[in-house]
């Protein structure tokens, strides 16, 4: 994401509101978009997030992360997809780790959205142009099951189910430390008060977030969890477990700074997804088993215990 830096000079800036100050320097951006960037924590003053109405002072450092406006045209791309199920209403795919779901700043090509548009061109026009048919997302680092709409009726139905929390999601994650057999984490999440590109339980604009978990298997200093997020906040599972003192293995953002042993990827996998089929109106469930690289990690941990 492109970053713009400014230092408030004596001749222009002191006494101005932050949003007014930036409006004169970020050409092409409306005041409303600038305020949205500030609210999202993408504008820092002296390395800390702040409010749009803050009065500027001489020599203050202003840093703004300005995301490029996504192009309205998404280019179909022939990228291999693992399709778990498909009919005239939905397609269920097994997303690999490392695949970005839809275009964004720095990720215009090689996305799941482009691959879906190539293989299922009829989804064009279902929702925003850069994310056709997509009603939910997984982080780039997260693998597992996703559902995509193939008709206007399915798109509306799935959107409503996700909004009303009628979709059941089950993840598998490997967390550091020994944990109670089961538990609930109920802590609001929002943009970090200082590092706005991160999510955190330390935030000025908290939104309710709830996560349940059960321990499926224990290892030396680690726990394999079955995780059920009730809400769907950005990075919710990763933030909740980190805040609870049990970050996920391989989490380069919210995990241990000095991770020993090091893991090749984030150990978080969307294992099961259940919802009402938009066509049959019956509840269906789809599964994605752990990918080979995560299975091998568990095998190594088990071998240490058995010695």
Coordinates of C-alpha atoms in Angstrom, one line a residue:
X1 CA 0.0 0.0 0.0
X2 CA 1.6 3.3 -1.1
X3 CA 2.6 5.6 1.9
X4 CA 2.8 9.4 1.8
X5 CA 4.7 11.3 4.4
X6 CA 4.4 15.0 5.3
X7 CA 6.0 17.3 7.8
X8 CA 3.9 20.2 8.9
X9 CA 5.7 23.4 8.0
X10 CA 5.4 26.7 9.7
X11 CA 3.9 28.4 6.7
X12 CA 1.1 25.9 6.0
X13 CA -0.6 23.5 8.3
X14 CA -0.4 24.6 12.0
X15 CA -3.9 25.1 13.3
X16 CA -5.7 23.2 10.5
X17 CA -7.8 20.1 11.1
X18 CA -6.0 16.9 10.0
X19 CA -8.6 16.1 7.4
X20 CA -8.4 19.6 5.9
X21 CA -4.6 19.5 6.0
X22 CA -4.5 16.2 4.1
X23 CA -7.2 17.3 1.6
X24 CA -4.7 20.0 0.4
X25 CA -2.0 17.4 -0.1
X26 CA -3.6 14.2 -1.3
X27 CA -4.9 15.3 -4.6
X28 CA -7.9 13.5 -6.0
X29 CA -9.2 12.3 -2.6
X30 CA -12.5 13.6 -1.2
X31 CA -12.7 14.8 2.4
X32 CA -15.0 11.8 3.1
X33 CA -12.5 9.3 1.8
X34 CA -9.7 11.0 3.8
X35 CA -11.9 10.8 7.0
X36 CA -12.5 7.1 6.3
X37 CA -8.7 6.5 6.0
X38 CA -8.3 8.3 9.4
X39 CA -11.1 6.3 11.0
X40 CA -9.5 3.1 9.7
X41 CA -6.2 4.0 11.3
X42 CA -4.4 4.4 8.0
X43 CA -3.3 7.9 8.9
X44 CA -0.7 8.4 11.7
X45 CA 0.5 11.6 13.3
X46 CA 3.7 11.2 15.1
X47 CA 3.4 7.4 14.7
X48 CA 0.0 7.2 16.4
X49 CA -3.5 7.1 15.0
X50 CA -5.8 10.0 15.8
X51 CA -9.0 11.8 14.8
X52 CA -10.0 13.8 11.7
X53 CA -10.6 17.0 13.8
X54 CA -7.1 17.0 15.4
X55 CA -5.4 20.4 15.1
X56 CA -2.0 20.2 13.4
X57 CA 1.2 21.6 14.9
X58 CA 4.4 22.7 13.4
X59 CA 7.0 19.9 12.6
X60 CA 4.5 17.1 13.2
X61 CA 5.0 14.0 11.1
X62 CA 1.9 12.8 9.1
X63 CA 1.9 9.4 7.5
X64 CA -0.9 8.3 5.2
X65 CA -1.4 4.9 3.7
X66 CA -3.5 5.5 0.5
X67 CA -4.9 2.4 -1.1
X68 CA -5.3 2.6 -4.8
X69 CA -8.8 2.6 -6.1
X70 CA -9.5 -0.9 -7.4
X71 CA -10.0 -1.1 -11.1
X72 CA -13.6 -1.8 -12.1
X73 CA -12.4 -4.4 -14.6
X74 CA -11.2 -7.7 -13.2
X75 CA -9.1 -9.7 -15.7
X76 CA -10.0 -13.4 -15.9
X77 CA -7.0 -15.6 -15.3
X78 CA -6.4 -19.3 -15.8
X79 CA -5.3 -20.4 -12.4
X80 CA -5.8 -23.9 -11.0
X81 CA -8.7 -24.2 -8.6
X82 CA -9.7 -27.2 -6.4
X83 CA -13.5 -27.3 -6.8
X84 CA -15.2 -29.3 -4.0
X85 CA -18.8 -28.9 -5.3
X86 CA -20.6 -27.0 -8.0
X87 CA -24.1 -26.5 -9.3
X88 CA -26.1 -23.7 -11.0
X89 CA -26.4 -21.8 -7.7
X90 CA -23.0 -22.1 -5.9
X91 CA -19.5 -23.3 -6.2
X92 CA -17.5 -24.5 -3.2
X93 CA -13.7 -24.3 -3.5
X94 CA -10.7 -25.3 -1.4
X95 CA -8.5 -22.2 -1.3
X96 CA -4.8 -22.8 -0.9
X97 CA -2.5 -20.8 1.4
X98 CA -0.9 -17.8 -0.4
X99 CA -3.8 -17.1 -2.8
X100 CA -5.3 -13.6 -2.3
X101 CA -9.1 -13.7 -2.6
X102 CA -9.7 -10.4 -4.5
X103 CA -7.6 -7.6 -5.9
X104 CA -6.3 -4.8 -3.7
X105 CA -3.3 -2.5 -3.6
X106 CA -0.2 -4.6 -4.6
X107 CA -2.4 -7.6 -5.5
X108 CA -4.0 -6.8 -8.9
X109 CA -3.1 -10.2 -10.5
X110 CA -3.2 -13.8 -9.5
X111 CA -6.3 -13.6 -7.3
X112 CA -9.0 -16.1 -6.6
X113 CA -11.5 -13.6 -8.0
X114 CA -9.7 -13.7 -11.4
X115 CA -9.5 -17.5 -11.4
X116 CA -13.3 -17.8 -10.6
X117 CA -14.2 -15.3 -13.4
X118 CA -12.2 -17.4 -15.9
X119 CA -13.8 -20.7 -14.9
X120 CA -17.3 -19.4 -14.1
X121 CA -17.8 -16.3 -16.3
X122 CA -21.5 -16.1 -15.4
X123 CA -20.6 -14.7 -12.0
X124 CA -19.7 -11.4 -13.6
X125 CA -22.0 -8.7 -12.2
X126 CA -22.7 -10.5 -9.0
X127 CA -21.6 -7.9 -6.4
X128 CA -18.7 -5.5 -6.7
X129 CA -16.7 -5.7 -10.0
X130 CA -13.5 -6.7 -8.3
X131 CA -15.0 -9.5 -6.3
X132 CA -17.8 -11.2 -8.3
X133 CA -19.8 -13.8 -6.5
X134 CA -17.7 -13.5 -3.4
X135 CA -19.7 -13.3 -0.2
X136 CA -16.9 -14.0 2.3
X137 CA -13.2 -14.2 2.4
X138 CA -10.2 -15.9 3.9
X139 CA -6.9 -14.3 4.6
X140 CA -4.1 -14.8 2.1
X141 CA -2.3 -17.0 4.6
X142 CA -5.4 -19.1 5.5
X143 CA -6.4 -22.1 3.5
X144 CA -9.7 -24.0 3.3
X145 CA -13.3 -24.1 2.2
X146 CA -15.1 -21.2 0.7
X147 CA -18.5 -20.8 -1.0
X148 CA -19.1 -18.5 -4.0
X149 CA -22.5 -17.5 -5.5
X150 CA -23.3 -18.3 -9.2
X151 CA -26.7 -16.6 -9.4
X152 CA -28.3 -13.4 -8.2
X153 CA -30.6 -15.4 -5.9
X154 CA -27.7 -17.3 -4.4
X155 CA -25.7 -14.1 -3.9
X156 CA -28.5 -12.5 -2.0
X157 CA -29.2 -15.6 0.1
X158 CA -25.6 -16.2 1.1
X159 CA -25.0 -12.5 1.9
X160 CA -28.1 -12.5 4.2
X161 CA -27.0 -15.8 5.9
X162 CA -23.5 -14.4 6.6
X163 CA -25.0 -11.1 7.9
X164 CA -27.5 -13.0 10.1
X165 CA -24.8 -15.4 11.3
X166 CA -26.7 -18.3 9.9
X167 CA -23.5 -19.8 8.4
X168 CA -21.5 -22.2 10.6
X169 CA -17.7 -22.0 10.2
X170 CA -15.2 -24.4 11.8
X171 CA -11.4 -23.8 11.6
X172 CA -8.5 -25.9 12.7
X173 CA -5.6 -24.0 14.2
X174 CA -2.4 -24.8 16.0
X175 CA -1.9 -22.5 19.0
X176 CA 1.1 -22.0 21.3
X177 CA 0.7 -23.2 24.9
X178 CA -1.6 -25.6 26.9
X179 CA -5.2 -24.4 26.9
X180 CA -8.4 -25.4 28.8
X181 CA -10.3 -28.2 27.1
X182 CA -12.8 -25.7 25.7
X183 CA -13.4 -22.0 26.0
X184 CA -15.0 -18.8 24.7
X185 CA -13.2 -15.5 23.8
X186 CA -15.5 -12.5 23.9
X187 CA -13.4 -9.4 23.2
X188 CA -14.3 -6.6 20.9
X189 CA -12.0 -6.0 17.9
X190 CA -11.1 -2.9 15.8
X191 CA -8.2 -1.1 14.3
X192 CA -5.1 -1.0 16.6
X193 CA -4.9 2.4 18.4
X194 CA -1.3 2.9 17.1
X195 CA -0.8 0.6 14.2
X196 CA -3.9 1.1 12.1
X197 CA -3.1 -1.6 9.5
X198 CA -3.4 -4.2 12.3
X199 CA -6.5 -5.4 14.1
X200 CA -6.5 -5.5 17.9
X201 CA -8.5 -5.7 21.1
X202 CA -6.9 -2.4 21.9
X203 CA -8.9 0.0 19.7
X204 CA -10.9 3.2 19.9
X205 CA -13.7 1.8 17.8
X206 CA -14.5 -1.7 19.1
X207 CA -16.9 -4.1 17.4
X208 CA -18.3 -7.2 19.1
X209 CA -16.4 -10.4 18.4
X210 CA -16.9 -13.9 19.8
X211 CA -15.0 -17.0 19.3
X212 CA -15.4 -20.6 20.7
X213 CA -12.8 -23.3 20.7
X214 CA -12.2 -26.9 21.7
X215 CA -8.8 -28.6 22.1
X216 CA -8.6 -31.6 19.7
X217 CA -5.1 -32.7 20.5
X218 CA -2.2 -31.6 22.8
X219 CA 1.5 -31.5 22.0
X220 CA 4.5 -30.3 24.0
X221 CA 3.8 -26.6 24.4
X222 CA 1.1 -26.5 21.7
X223 CA -2.6 -27.2 21.2
X224 CA -4.5 -28.2 18.1
X225 CA -7.9 -26.4 18.2
X226 CA -11.3 -26.7 16.6
X227 CA -12.4 -23.0 16.4
X228 CA -15.9 -21.6 15.8
X229 CA -16.0 -17.9 15.2
X230 CA -19.5 -16.5 15.8
X231 CA -18.8 -13.1 14.3
X232 CA -16.6 -12.5 11.2
X233 CA -14.3 -9.7 12.1
X234 CA -11.1 -9.2 10.1
X235 CA -8.3 -11.4 11.5
X236 CA -10.7 -12.4 14.4
X237 CA -9.3 -15.8 15.2
X238 CA -5.7 -14.6 15.0
X239 CA -6.3 -11.6 17.2
X240 CA -8.4 -13.4 19.8
X241 CA -6.0 -16.2 20.3
X242 CA -3.0 -13.7 20.4
X243 CA -4.9 -11.6 23.0
X244 CA -5.6 -14.7 25.0
X245 CA -1.8 -15.4 25.1
X246 CA -2.0 -18.4 22.7
X247 CA -1.1 -17.0 19.2
X248 CA -1.3 -19.3 16.2
X249 CA 1.8 -21.0 15.0
X250 CA 3.4 -19.3 11.9
X251 CA 1.5 -16.1 12.4
X252 CA 4.0 -13.4 11.2
X253 CA 1.7 -10.5 12.3
X254 CA 0.1 -11.5 15.6
X255 CA 2.3 -14.4 16.6
X256 CA 5.4 -14.8 18.7
X257 CA 8.2 -12.5 17.7
X258 CA 10.8 -15.2 18.2
X259 CA 9.0 -18.4 17.2
X260 CA 10.9 -21.6 18.0
X261 CA 10.5 -23.8 16.1
X262 CA 9.7 -21.7 13.1
X263 CA 6.7 -22.7 11.0
X264 CA 6.5 -22.4 7.2
X265 CA 3.1 -20.8 7.1
X266 CA 0.2 -19.8 9.3
X267 CA -1.4 -22.8 10.8
X268 CA -5.1 -21.9 10.3
X269 CA -7.4 -23.9 8.0
X270 CA -11.1 -23.4 7.2
X271 CA -12.2 -27.0 7.8
X272 CA -16.0 -27.0 7.6
X273 CA -18.6 -24.6 6.2
X274 CA -22.4 -25.1 6.7
X275 CA -25.3 -23.0 5.3
X276 CA -28.7 -23.2 3.8
X277 CA -28.4 -24.1 0.1
X278 CA -30.0 -21.2 -1.9
X279 CA -31.7 -23.5 -4.3
X280 CA -32.9 -26.5 -2.2
X281 CA -33.3 -24.5 1.0
X282 CA -31.7 -27.5 2.9
X283 CA -28.7 -27.2 5.2
X284 CA -25.6 -28.4 3.5
X285 CA -22.0 -28.9 4.8
X286 CA -18.7 -28.9 3.0
X287 CA -15.3 -30.0 4.3
X288 CA -11.7 -29.3 3.4
X289 CA -9.2 -31.6 5.0
X290 CA -5.8 -30.3 6.3
X291 CA -3.3 -29.7 3.5
X292 CA -0.2 -31.9 3.3
X293 CA 2.1 -29.3 4.8
X294 CA 0.0 -28.9 7.9
X295 CA -0.5 -32.7 8.3
X296 CA 3.3 -33.1 8.2
X297 CA 3.7 -30.5 11.0
X298 CA 1.3 -32.5 13.2
X299 CA 3.2 -35.7 12.4
X300 CA 6.4 -34.2 13.5
X301 CA 4.9 -32.9 16.8
X302 CA 3.4 -36.4 17.4
X303 CA 6.8 -38.0 16.8
X304 CA 8.4 -35.8 19.5
X305 CA 5.8 -36.9 22.0
X306 CA 6.2 -40.6 21.2
X307 CA 9.9 -40.7 21.7

